[in-house]
mmCIF file of C-alpha atoms in Angstrom:
data_model
loop_
_atom_site.group_PDB
_atom_site.id
_atom_site.type_symbol
_atom_site.label_atom_id
_atom_site.label_comp_id
_atom_site.label_asym_id
_atom_site.label_seq_id
_atom_site.Cartn_x
_atom_site.Cartn_y
_atom_site.Cartn_z
ATOM 1 C CA UNK T 1 208.412 282.252 79.169
ATOM 2 C CA UNK T 2 206.163 282.686 82.139
ATOM 3 C CA UNK T 3 206.015 278.927 82.701
ATOM 4 C CA UNK T 4 206.637 277.757 86.257
ATOM 5 C CA UNK T 5 209.663 275.587 86.696
ATOM 6 C CA UNK T 6 208.518 272.135 87.651
ATOM 7 C CA UNK T 7 210.162 270.397 90.542
ATOM 8 C CA UNK T 8 211.577 266.982 89.935
ATOM 9 C CA UNK T 9 209.499 264.304 91.671
ATOM 10 C CA UNK T 10 210.874 263.163 94.995
ATOM 11 C CA UNK T 11 212.858 259.954 94.884
ATOM 12 C CA UNK T 12 210.956 257.016 96.394
ATOM 13 C CA UNK T 13 212.107 255.832 99.829
ATOM 14 C CA UNK T 14 214.888 253.244 99.644
ATOM 15 C CA UNK T 15 213.330 250.778 102.047
ATOM 16 C CA UNK T 16 215.930 248.133 101.310
ATOM 17 C CA UNK T 17 218.828 250.338 102.427
ATOM 18 C CA UNK T 18 220.179 250.423 105.985
ATOM 19 C CA UNK T 19 220.972 254.134 105.509
ATOM 20 C CA UNK T 20 217.277 254.929 105.043
ATOM 21 C CA UNK T 21 216.268 253.160 108.275
ATOM 22 C CA UNK T 22 219.135 254.554 110.333
ATOM 23 C CA UNK T 23 218.142 258.089 109.324
ATOM 24 C CA UNK T 24 214.496 257.345 110.133
ATOM 25 C CA UNK T 25 215.266 255.941 113.583
ATOM 26 C CA UNK T 26 217.680 258.726 114.411
ATOM 27 C CA UNK T 27 214.776 261.127 113.805
ATOM 28 C CA UNK T 28 212.069 259.089 115.506
ATOM 29 C CA UNK T 29 213.977 257.206 118.201
ATOM 30 C CA UNK T 30 211.682 254.627 119.826
ATOM 31 C CA UNK T 31 208.513 256.579 119.044
ATOM 32 C CA UNK T 32 206.064 253.869 118.062
ATOM 33 C CA UNK T 33 205.434 253.320 114.370
ATOM 34 C CA UNK T 34 203.259 250.356 113.415
ATOM 35 C CA UNK T 35 203.534 249.039 109.878
ATOM 36 C CA UNK T 36 200.377 247.039 109.102
ATOM 37 C CA UNK T 37 198.897 247.859 112.511
ATOM 38 C CA UNK T 38 199.479 246.987 116.137
ATOM 39 C CA UNK T 39 199.280 243.650 117.928
ATOM 40 C CA UNK T 40 195.569 243.974 118.758
ATOM 41 C CA UNK T 41 194.705 243.747 115.054
ATOM 42 C CA UNK T 42 196.321 240.310 114.726
ATOM 43 C CA UNK T 43 195.937 238.898 118.222
ATOM 44 C CA UNK T 44 192.956 236.613 117.460
ATOM 45 C CA UNK T 45 195.070 234.871 114.803
ATOM 46 C CA UNK T 46 198.294 234.885 116.834
ATOM 47 C CA UNK T 47 197.075 233.635 120.201
ATOM 48 C CA UNK T 48 196.276 230.075 119.053
ATOM 49 C CA UNK T 49 199.862 229.758 117.770
ATOM 50 C CA UNK T 50 201.633 231.079 120.901
ATOM 51 C CA UNK T 51 202.396 229.597 124.326
ATOM 52 C CA UNK T 52 203.571 231.667 127.273
ATOM 53 C CA UNK T 53 206.819 229.725 127.565
ATOM 54 C CA UNK T 54 207.721 230.142 123.909
ATOM 55 C CA UNK T 55 211.087 231.532 122.901
ATOM 56 C CA UNK T 56 210.049 234.155 120.340
ATOM 57 C CA UNK T 57 212.228 235.892 117.735
ATOM 58 C CA UNK T 58 210.914 239.074 116.089
ATOM 59 C CA UNK T 59 212.572 239.856 112.751
ATOM 60 C CA UNK T 60 213.051 243.504 111.755
ATOM 61 C CA UNK T 61 211.436 244.857 114.910
ATOM 62 C CA UNK T 62 211.806 248.529 113.980
ATOM 63 C CA UNK T 63 210.174 250.863 116.490
ATOM 64 C CA UNK T 64 206.996 248.787 116.667
ATOM 65 C CA UNK T 65 205.580 248.098 120.124
ATOM 66 C CA UNK T 66 204.938 244.478 119.084
ATOM 67 C CA UNK T 67 207.697 242.921 121.221
ATOM 68 C CA UNK T 68 206.722 244.930 124.295
ATOM 69 C CA UNK T 69 203.024 244.208 123.817
ATOM 70 C CA UNK T 70 203.752 240.474 123.618
ATOM 71 C CA UNK T 71 205.779 240.797 126.826
ATOM 72 C CA UNK T 72 202.885 242.544 128.573
ATOM 73 C CA UNK T 73 200.560 239.678 127.588
ATOM 74 C CA UNK T 74 202.857 237.177 129.304
ATOM 75 C CA UNK T 75 205.124 236.137 126.430
ATOM 76 C CA UNK T 76 208.232 237.130 128.338
ATOM 77 C CA UNK T 77 211.004 235.440 126.310
ATOM 78 C CA UNK T 78 211.214 237.746 123.285
ATOM 79 C CA UNK T 79 214.323 238.526 121.231
ATOM 80 C CA UNK T 80 214.028 241.357 118.709
ATOM 81 C CA UNK T 81 216.483 242.124 115.947
ATOM 82 C CA UNK T 82 216.929 244.881 113.404
ATOM 83 C CA UNK T 83 219.806 245.777 111.112
ATOM 84 C CA UNK T 84 219.702 249.426 112.207
ATOM 85 C CA UNK T 85 221.974 250.192 115.197
ATOM 86 C CA UNK T 86 220.045 253.434 115.766
ATOM 87 C CA UNK T 87 216.813 251.467 116.079
ATOM 88 C CA UNK T 88 218.165 248.881 118.499
ATOM 89 C CA UNK T 89 219.832 251.503 120.708
ATOM 90 C CA UNK T 90 216.562 253.433 120.978
ATOM 91 C CA UNK T 91 214.451 250.340 121.702
ATOM 92 C CA UNK T 92 216.908 248.937 124.240
ATOM 93 C CA UNK T 93 216.797 252.241 126.130
ATOM 94 C CA UNK T 94 213.010 252.573 125.939
ATOM 95 C CA UNK T 95 212.329 249.075 127.290
ATOM 96 C CA UNK T 96 215.242 248.723 129.705
ATOM 97 C CA UNK T 97 212.783 247.920 132.496
ATOM 98 C CA UNK T 98 211.707 244.702 130.743
ATOM 99 C CA UNK T 99 214.512 242.154 131.300
ATOM 100 C CA UNK T 100 212.707 239.503 129.249
ATOM 101 C CA UNK T 101 213.067 241.659 126.141
ATOM 102 C CA UNK T 102 216.386 241.250 124.358
ATOM 103 C CA UNK T 103 217.578 243.433 121.477
ATOM 104 C CA UNK T 104 220.312 242.811 118.914
ATOM 105 C CA UNK T 105 221.648 244.419 115.754
ATOM 106 C CA UNK T 106 221.475 241.671 113.150
ATOM 107 C CA UNK T 107 220.862 241.013 109.459
ATOM 108 C CA UNK T 108 217.854 238.741 108.907
ATOM 109 C CA UNK T 109 219.815 237.018 106.117
ATOM 110 C CA UNK T 110 222.524 235.867 108.554
ATOM 111 C CA UNK T 111 221.132 235.172 112.021
ATOM 112 C CA UNK T 112 223.743 234.779 114.740
ATOM 113 C CA UNK T 113 221.779 232.180 116.702
ATOM 114 C CA UNK T 114 222.386 228.442 117.068
ATOM 115 C CA UNK T 115 220.124 225.970 115.289
ATOM 116 C CA UNK T 116 216.717 225.331 116.880
ATOM 117 C CA UNK T 117 216.966 228.373 119.187
ATOM 118 C CA UNK T 118 213.325 229.507 118.972
ATOM 119 C CA UNK T 119 209.821 228.129 119.220
ATOM 120 C CA UNK T 120 208.335 230.983 117.192
ATOM 121 C CA UNK T 121 209.769 233.357 114.598
ATOM 122 C CA UNK T 122 207.527 236.324 113.877
ATOM 123 C CA UNK T 123 207.769 239.054 111.269
ATOM 124 C CA UNK T 124 205.402 241.928 110.487
ATOM 125 C CA UNK T 125 206.080 243.658 107.183
ATOM 126 C CA UNK T 126 209.800 242.902 107.256
ATOM 127 C CA UNK T 127 209.794 240.490 104.327
ATOM 128 C CA UNK T 128 207.704 242.955 102.352
ATOM 129 C CA UNK T 129 210.789 245.186 102.269
ATOM 130 C CA UNK T 130 212.631 242.519 100.266
ATOM 131 C CA UNK T 131 209.975 242.860 97.562
ATOM 132 C CA UNK T 132 209.337 246.579 97.666
ATOM 133 C CA UNK T 133 211.235 247.347 94.457
ATOM 134 C CA UNK T 134 209.689 244.453 92.510
ATOM 135 C CA UNK T 135 207.349 245.635 89.760
ATOM 136 C CA UNK T 136 205.696 242.296 88.948
ATOM 137 C CA UNK T 137 204.775 239.991 91.862
ATOM 138 C CA UNK T 138 204.199 237.136 89.401
ATOM 139 C CA UNK T 139 207.787 237.348 88.154
ATOM 140 C CA UNK T 140 210.099 238.191 91.044
ATOM 141 C CA UNK T 141 213.683 239.076 90.157
ATOM 142 C CA UNK T 142 216.373 236.460 90.849
ATOM 143 C CA UNK T 143 217.964 238.872 93.344
ATOM 144 C CA UNK T 144 214.778 239.285 95.392
ATOM 145 C CA UNK T 145 214.000 235.565 95.238
ATOM 146 C CA UNK T 146 217.517 234.733 96.444
ATOM 147 C CA UNK T 147 217.270 237.239 99.310
ATOM 148 C CA UNK T 148 213.925 235.791 100.361
ATOM 149 C CA UNK T 149 215.306 232.270 100.278
ATOM 150 C CA UNK T 150 218.306 233.259 102.414
ATOM 151 C CA UNK T 151 216.032 234.746 105.058
ATOM 152 C CA UNK T 152 213.634 231.802 105.075
ATOM 153 C CA UNK T 153 216.505 229.324 105.240
ATOM 154 C CA UNK T 154 217.759 231.140 108.324
ATOM 155 C CA UNK T 155 214.261 231.102 109.828
ATOM 156 C CA UNK T 156 214.033 227.375 109.186
ATOM 157 C CA UNK T 157 217.432 226.815 110.774
ATOM 158 C CA UNK T 158 216.758 228.685 114.020
ATOM 159 C CA UNK T 159 213.285 227.219 114.533
ATOM 160 C CA UNK T 160 213.058 224.129 116.714
ATOM 161 C CA UNK T 161 211.376 221.054 115.194
ATOM 162 C CA UNK T 162 207.605 221.676 115.170
ATOM 163 C CA UNK T 163 208.268 225.397 115.654
ATOM 164 C CA UNK T 164 206.109 228.073 114.062
ATOM 165 C CA UNK T 165 206.987 230.858 111.610
ATOM 166 C CA UNK T 166 204.386 233.631 111.478
ATOM 167 C CA UNK T 167 204.555 236.132 108.638
ATOM 168 C CA UNK T 168 202.247 239.170 108.620
ATOM 169 C CA UNK T 169 202.279 240.774 105.196
ATOM 170 C CA UNK T 170 200.618 242.898 102.552
ATOM 171 C CA UNK T 171 201.254 240.103 100.051
ATOM 172 C CA UNK T 172 198.409 237.813 99.079
ATOM 173 C CA UNK T 173 199.045 234.124 99.845
ATOM 174 C CA UNK T 174 199.427 233.067 96.209
ATOM 175 C CA UNK T 175 202.389 235.437 95.877
ATOM 176 C CA UNK T 176 204.158 234.218 99.004
ATOM 177 C CA UNK T 177 203.398 230.498 98.878
ATOM 178 C CA UNK T 178 206.071 229.713 96.228
ATOM 179 C CA UNK T 179 208.699 231.171 98.575
ATOM 180 C CA UNK T 180 207.472 229.397 101.717
ATOM 181 C CA UNK T 181 206.480 226.038 100.244
ATOM 182 C CA UNK T 182 209.979 224.783 99.479
ATOM 183 C CA UNK T 183 210.822 221.161 100.117
ATOM 184 C CA UNK T 184 214.001 222.087 101.986
ATOM 185 C CA UNK T 185 211.968 223.793 104.727
ATOM 186 C CA UNK T 186 209.363 221.065 105.129
ATOM 187 C CA UNK T 187 206.754 223.539 106.300
ATOM 188 C CA UNK T 188 203.012 222.985 106.341
ATOM 189 C CA UNK T 189 201.242 226.210 105.430
ATOM 190 C CA UNK T 190 198.012 227.905 106.385
ATOM 191 C CA UNK T 191 196.871 231.481 105.964
ATOM 192 C CA UNK T 192 194.324 233.922 107.302
ATOM 193 C CA UNK T 193 193.228 237.406 106.263
ATOM 194 C CA UNK T 194 192.941 240.394 108.596
ATOM 195 C CA UNK T 195 190.477 243.201 108.089
ATOM 196 C CA UNK T 196 191.637 246.791 108.233
ATOM 197 C CA UNK T 197 188.556 248.278 109.924
ATOM 198 C CA UNK T 198 189.465 251.781 108.752
ATOM 199 C CA UNK T 199 189.618 250.718 105.117
ATOM 200 C CA UNK T 200 186.688 248.323 105.394
ATOM 201 C CA UNK T 201 188.382 245.565 103.406
ATOM 202 C CA UNK T 202 190.856 242.713 103.879
ATOM 203 C CA UNK T 203 194.330 244.114 103.433
ATOM 204 C CA UNK T 204 196.729 242.007 105.470
ATOM 205 C CA UNK T 205 197.546 238.322 105.531
ATOM 206 C CA UNK T 206 199.154 235.921 107.983
#
């Protein structure tokens, strides 16, 4: 009696579901949203890995300005994919004046590109979505590990020999290295940390 009825806590966002992203992009359109920050935050680490003639694939582009900002810096061969049709429609319309930017609806686990199509594959926070429901980063579920392997196998396939995969992530290197350092990929690995100036600490890793 007299007690206020408590509201049930809101359900957490379902970041792994296409329905969640389609609803988000229908609301936001191509209004820029930068997960982990914009290109300027990572440019000192990215520039040594990029050449202006590179064929670049951006995985899970969302409504980030990353692809456009690369284009403006002279990296004019950029293909961006996302599994949300609403996202790709909005981005294609927003950047219609940039013919070097290509947009496609595609699942990162099944890339519809021939082998060795790209010099660089770049992702910013996209692979983090595969792990968002994991409760213990030391013991990843078989389902999440299998999804990660499918994506990385596709990345390996579409990269040319001596190509470069760049992953920008919240995850510390010791959590991601077991996924990347698989003999089948034959990748050599290096990592760098990026400072979030607002937070005053290292928060992001490449």
